[in-house]
Amino acid sequence: GAGVSQTPSNKVTEKGKYVELRCDPISGHTALYWYRQSLGQGPEFLIYFQGTGAADDSGLPNDRFFAVRPEGSVSTLKIQRTERGDSAVYLCASSLLAGGDGSPLHFGNGTRLTVT
Amino acid sequence: AQSVTQPDIHITVSEGASLELRCNYSYGATPYLFWYVQSPGQGLQLLLKYFSGDTLVQGIKGFEAEFKRSQSSFNLRKPSVHWSDAAEYFCAVGASGGSYIPTFGRGTSLIVHP
């Protein structure tokens, strides 16, 4: 079946610009996560949705970062006034449930963001 | 808060040799534990997971991992490595209580020599 889809796969933008990264999770998965992966590092948590609401956004680095999931399916990560330090691979993952059942996360291939 | 340590940044093995990748976690209760593999330009693929029960867990591609509570470890093993196993491997821990947000280690890069 279809996995987690992320678009675009690559995004190059100039410093100061606004970008949107899209994630289409596996159908029926209620939990959706955004992680950021810098070169040589493991995925770093950004935000987690349960349904339409952000259950935990404690990983967002500052108020330039925002994410939405208005209908409980597709999510968009939005970055305002991009900085060169935002350059990384942004990973989206979904899971069937969240909480005590420990459902594994299913990852997309990521969006590589480069800020010049 | 939970945390994961993967002490080896790189591991080099010869094709056909055995493999063990180390993972140590910190969490106050019984955790959920995972190993993921990432090939260049790809997302993370789940190799195996531990929730409860048998401490020796079998995964895909011939991998297994053993949960050792006394050592807070969840090491990944494979008896005979293939060249196609060359990739980045990530250990992750998820809390069994509270907000379920898996935490990942920094990864171990596996290099396979012919």
Short mmCIF file of C-alpha atoms in Angstrom, two decimals:
data_model
loop_
_atom_site.label_atom_id
_atom_site.label_comp_id
_atom_site.label_asym_id
_atom_site.label_seq_id
_atom_site.Cartn_x
_atom_site.Cartn_y
_atom_site.Cartn_z
CA GLY A 1 0.00 0.00 0.00
CA ALA A 2 0.97 3.66 -0.21
CA GLY A 3 3.46 4.89 2.34
CA VAL A 4 4.06 8.33 3.77
CA SER A 5 4.50 10.85 0.98
CA GLN A 6 6.46 14.08 1.33
CA THR A 7 6.67 16.89 -1.18
CA PRO A 8 8.78 18.40 -2.49
CA SER A 9 11.70 16.01 -2.19
CA ASN A 10 14.10 18.93 -2.49
CA LYS A 11 13.61 22.62 -1.81
CA VAL A 12 16.17 25.37 -2.30
CA THR A 13 15.24 28.80 -1.02
CA GLU A 14 16.92 32.07 -0.24
CA LYS A 15 17.50 33.29 3.26
CA GLY A 16 14.49 35.20 4.53
CA LYS A 17 11.94 33.44 2.33
CA TYR A 18 8.90 31.46 3.45
CA VAL A 19 8.59 27.72 2.73
CA GLU A 20 5.94 25.06 3.11
CA LEU A 21 6.66 21.35 3.32
CA ARG A 22 3.85 18.87 2.83
CA CYS A 23 3.26 15.44 4.33
CA ASP A 24 0.60 12.95 3.28
CA PRO A 25 0.46 10.16 5.90
CA ILE A 26 -0.63 6.57 5.53
CA SER A 27 -4.41 6.42 5.26
CA GLY A 28 -6.05 5.80 8.62
CA HIS A 29 -3.04 6.80 10.69
CA THR A 30 -4.16 9.18 13.40
CA ALA A 31 -0.74 10.23 14.70
CA LEU A 32 1.63 12.35 12.62
CA TYR A 33 5.11 13.49 13.52
CA TRP A 34 7.63 15.94 12.09
CA TYR A 35 11.33 15.42 12.72
CA ARG A 36 14.38 17.28 11.46
CA GLN A 37 17.61 15.52 10.57
CA SER A 38 20.87 17.38 10.20
CA LEU A 39 23.91 15.87 8.53
CA GLY A 40 25.43 13.11 10.64
CA GLN A 41 22.70 13.27 13.26
CA GLY A 42 19.63 11.29 14.17
CA PRO A 43 16.10 12.61 13.69
CA GLU A 44 15.22 15.39 16.10
CA PHE A 45 11.58 15.76 17.16
CA LEU A 46 9.71 18.90 16.13
CA ILE A 47 5.95 18.41 16.56
CA TYR A 48 3.37 15.67 16.93
CA PHE A 49 -0.30 15.63 15.96
CA GLN A 50 -3.01 13.38 17.26
CA GLY A 51 -5.85 13.93 14.81
CA THR A 52 -6.15 17.61 13.93
CA GLY A 53 -4.57 19.04 17.04
CA ALA A 54 -0.92 19.48 17.90
CA ALA A 55 -0.50 17.24 20.92
CA ASP A 56 3.09 18.32 21.51
CA ASP A 57 5.01 21.09 19.76
CA SER A 58 7.83 21.31 22.27
CA GLY A 59 10.45 20.51 19.63
CA LEU A 60 9.78 23.49 17.39
CA PRO A 61 12.97 25.59 17.67
CA ASN A 62 11.28 29.02 17.60
CA ASP A 63 8.17 30.85 16.45
CA ARG A 64 9.29 30.88 12.82
CA PHE A 65 8.21 27.25 12.66
CA PHE A 66 4.56 26.29 12.54
CA ALA A 67 2.64 23.19 11.43
CA VAL A 68 -1.00 22.43 10.72
CA ARG A 69 -3.13 19.41 10.05
CA PRO A 70 -6.59 20.89 9.46
CA GLU A 71 -8.49 17.75 8.49
CA GLY A 72 -6.54 15.19 10.44
CA SER A 73 -4.74 13.83 7.39
CA VAL A 74 -2.31 15.94 5.34
CA SER A 75 0.05 18.16 7.32
CA THR A 76 2.06 21.20 6.31
CA LEU A 77 5.18 22.41 8.06
CA LYS A 78 5.67 26.13 7.54
CA ILE A 79 8.91 28.02 8.07
CA GLN A 80 8.97 31.80 7.98
CA ARG A 81 12.01 34.02 7.38
CA THR A 82 14.23 31.02 6.69
CA GLU A 83 17.80 31.02 7.94
CA ARG A 84 20.81 29.06 6.71
CA GLY A 85 20.69 27.04 9.93
CA ASP A 86 17.30 25.69 8.92
CA SER A 87 18.96 23.64 6.18
CA ALA A 88 18.28 19.99 6.95
CA VAL A 89 16.17 17.03 5.91
CA TYR A 90 12.65 17.32 7.28
CA LEU A 91 11.09 13.94 7.95
CA CYS A 92 7.44 13.18 8.40
CA ALA A 93 6.17 10.00 10.03
CA SER A 94 2.78 8.57 10.85
CA SER A 95 1.55 5.80 13.10
CA LEU A 96 -1.72 4.01 13.48
CA LEU A 97 -2.24 5.09 17.05
CA ALA A 98 -0.25 6.98 19.61
CA GLY A 99 0.28 6.49 23.28
CA GLY A 100 0.50 3.31 25.21
CA ASP A 101 0.40 0.85 22.36
CA GLY A 102 3.84 1.80 21.07
CA SER A 103 2.89 1.74 17.40
CA PRO A 104 6.02 2.11 15.27
CA LEU A 105 6.49 5.21 13.16
CA HIS A 106 6.42 4.91 9.37
CA PHE A 107 8.61 7.51 7.71
CA GLY A 108 8.51 9.32 4.41
CA ASN A 109 11.64 9.91 2.35
CA GLY A 110 11.94 13.45 3.64
CA THR A 111 12.27 16.92 2.16
CA ARG A 112 15.81 18.22 1.84
CA LEU A 113 15.68 21.96 2.54
CA THR A 114 18.62 24.11 1.54
CA VAL A 115 18.65 27.77 2.51
CA THR A 116 21.17 29.82 0.54
CA ALA B 1 12.78 12.25 29.59
CA GLN B 2 14.14 9.35 27.62
CA SER B 3 17.44 9.34 25.75
CA VAL B 4 19.44 7.03 23.49
CA THR B 5 23.18 6.57 23.10
CA GLN B 6 24.76 4.88 20.12
CA PRO B 7 28.44 4.90 21.06
CA ASP B 8 29.82 3.89 17.67
CA ILE B 9 29.68 6.49 14.90
CA HIS B 10 31.12 4.11 12.29
CA ILE B 11 31.45 0.34 12.17
CA THR B 12 33.38 -1.47 9.45
CA VAL B 13 32.92 -5.18 8.81
CA SER B 14 33.80 -7.61 6.06
CA GLU B 15 31.03 -9.18 4.05
CA GLY B 16 30.00 -12.44 5.68
CA ALA B 17 31.21 -11.41 9.12
CA SER B 18 28.93 -11.04 12.11
CA LEU B 19 27.68 -7.66 13.27
CA GLU B 20 26.67 -6.06 16.55
CA LEU B 21 25.58 -2.43 16.83
CA ARG B 22 25.30 -1.02 20.32
CA CYS B 23 22.42 0.96 21.77
CA ASN B 24 21.95 2.14 25.34
CA TYR B 25 18.84 3.93 26.51
CA SER B 26 17.74 5.92 29.51
CA TYR B 27 14.13 5.68 30.65
CA GLY B 28 12.57 5.12 34.04
CA ALA B 29 10.15 2.36 33.13
CA THR B 30 9.97 -0.39 30.52
CA PRO B 31 10.47 1.35 27.20
CA TYR B 32 9.39 0.66 23.67
CA LEU B 33 12.55 0.10 21.64
CA PHE B 34 13.12 0.23 17.90
CA TRP B 35 15.83 -0.14 15.31
CA TYR B 36 15.53 1.66 12.00
CA VAL B 37 17.75 1.57 8.91
CA GLN B 38 18.28 4.46 6.52
CA SER B 39 19.84 4.09 3.08
CA PRO B 40 21.18 7.20 1.31
CA GLY B 41 18.37 9.50 0.19
CA GLN B 42 15.74 7.32 1.79
CA GLY B 43 13.49 7.55 4.79
CA LEU B 44 13.85 5.36 7.83
CA GLN B 45 12.68 1.77 7.58
CA LEU B 46 11.69 -0.20 10.66
CA LEU B 47 13.89 -3.27 11.24
CA LEU B 48 12.38 -4.51 14.49
CA LYS B 49 10.68 -3.42 17.69
CA TYR B 50 10.44 -4.48 21.32
CA PHE B 51 7.32 -3.86 23.36
CA SER B 52 7.23 -6.59 25.98
CA GLY B 53 7.63 -10.33 26.41
CA ASP B 54 10.50 -12.23 24.83
CA THR B 55 13.65 -10.16 25.13
CA LEU B 56 15.12 -11.52 21.88
CA VAL B 57 13.34 -9.90 18.97
CA GLN B 58 13.54 -10.99 15.35
CA GLY B 59 13.27 -8.47 12.56
CA ILE B 60 13.46 -8.17 8.81
CA LYS B 61 16.54 -8.84 6.68
CA GLY B 62 17.92 -11.36 9.16
CA PHE B 63 18.44 -8.87 12.00
CA GLU B 64 17.72 -9.51 15.66
CA ALA B 65 18.07 -7.48 18.85
CA GLU B 66 18.16 -8.37 22.52
CA PHE B 67 16.66 -6.23 25.28
CA LYS B 68 18.74 -6.35 28.45
CA ARG B 69 17.06 -4.42 31.22
CA SER B 70 20.00 -4.75 33.62
CA GLN B 71 22.31 -3.10 31.11
CA SER B 72 19.72 -0.68 29.62
CA SER B 73 20.76 -1.98 26.23
CA PHE B 74 19.12 -3.04 22.99
CA ASN B 75 21.95 -4.17 20.72
CA LEU B 76 21.31 -5.09 17.10
CA ARG B 77 22.92 -8.23 15.66
CA LYS B 78 23.23 -10.06 12.39
CA PRO B 79 25.19 -13.33 11.99
CA SER B 80 26.39 -12.68 8.44
CA VAL B 81 26.48 -9.24 6.86
CA HIS B 82 25.75 -8.64 3.17
CA TRP B 83 27.12 -5.72 1.15
CA SER B 84 23.57 -4.39 0.82
CA ASP B 85 23.42 -3.90 4.60
CA ALA B 86 25.68 -0.86 4.31
CA ALA B 87 23.55 2.00 5.63
CA GLU B 88 22.88 4.18 8.65
CA TYR B 89 21.26 2.47 11.64
CA PHE B 90 19.24 4.28 14.28
CA CYS B 91 18.10 3.06 17.65
CA ALA B 92 15.02 4.73 19.16
CA VAL B 93 13.21 4.64 22.49
CA GLY B 94 9.56 5.47 23.09
CA ALA B 95 8.00 6.08 26.48
CA SER B 96 5.40 3.57 27.54
CA GLY B 97 3.62 6.27 29.49
CA GLY B 98 2.76 9.89 28.80
CA SER B 99 3.32 11.55 25.45
CA TYR B 100 4.55 9.01 22.92
CA ILE B 101 7.38 10.68 21.06
CA PRO B 102 10.19 8.32 20.07
CA THR B 103 13.67 9.66 20.69
CA PHE B 104 16.42 8.67 18.27
CA GLY B 105 20.11 8.11 18.72
CA ARG B 106 22.63 9.83 16.47
CA GLY B 107 23.06 6.70 14.37
CA THR B 108 25.81 4.26 13.45
CA SER B 109 27.13 4.15 9.92
CA LEU B 110 27.81 0.60 8.75
CA ILE B 111 30.51 0.11 6.14
CA VAL B 112 30.81 -3.32 4.53
CA HIS B 113 34.06 -4.38 2.85
CA PRO B 114 33.94 -7.04 0.13
#
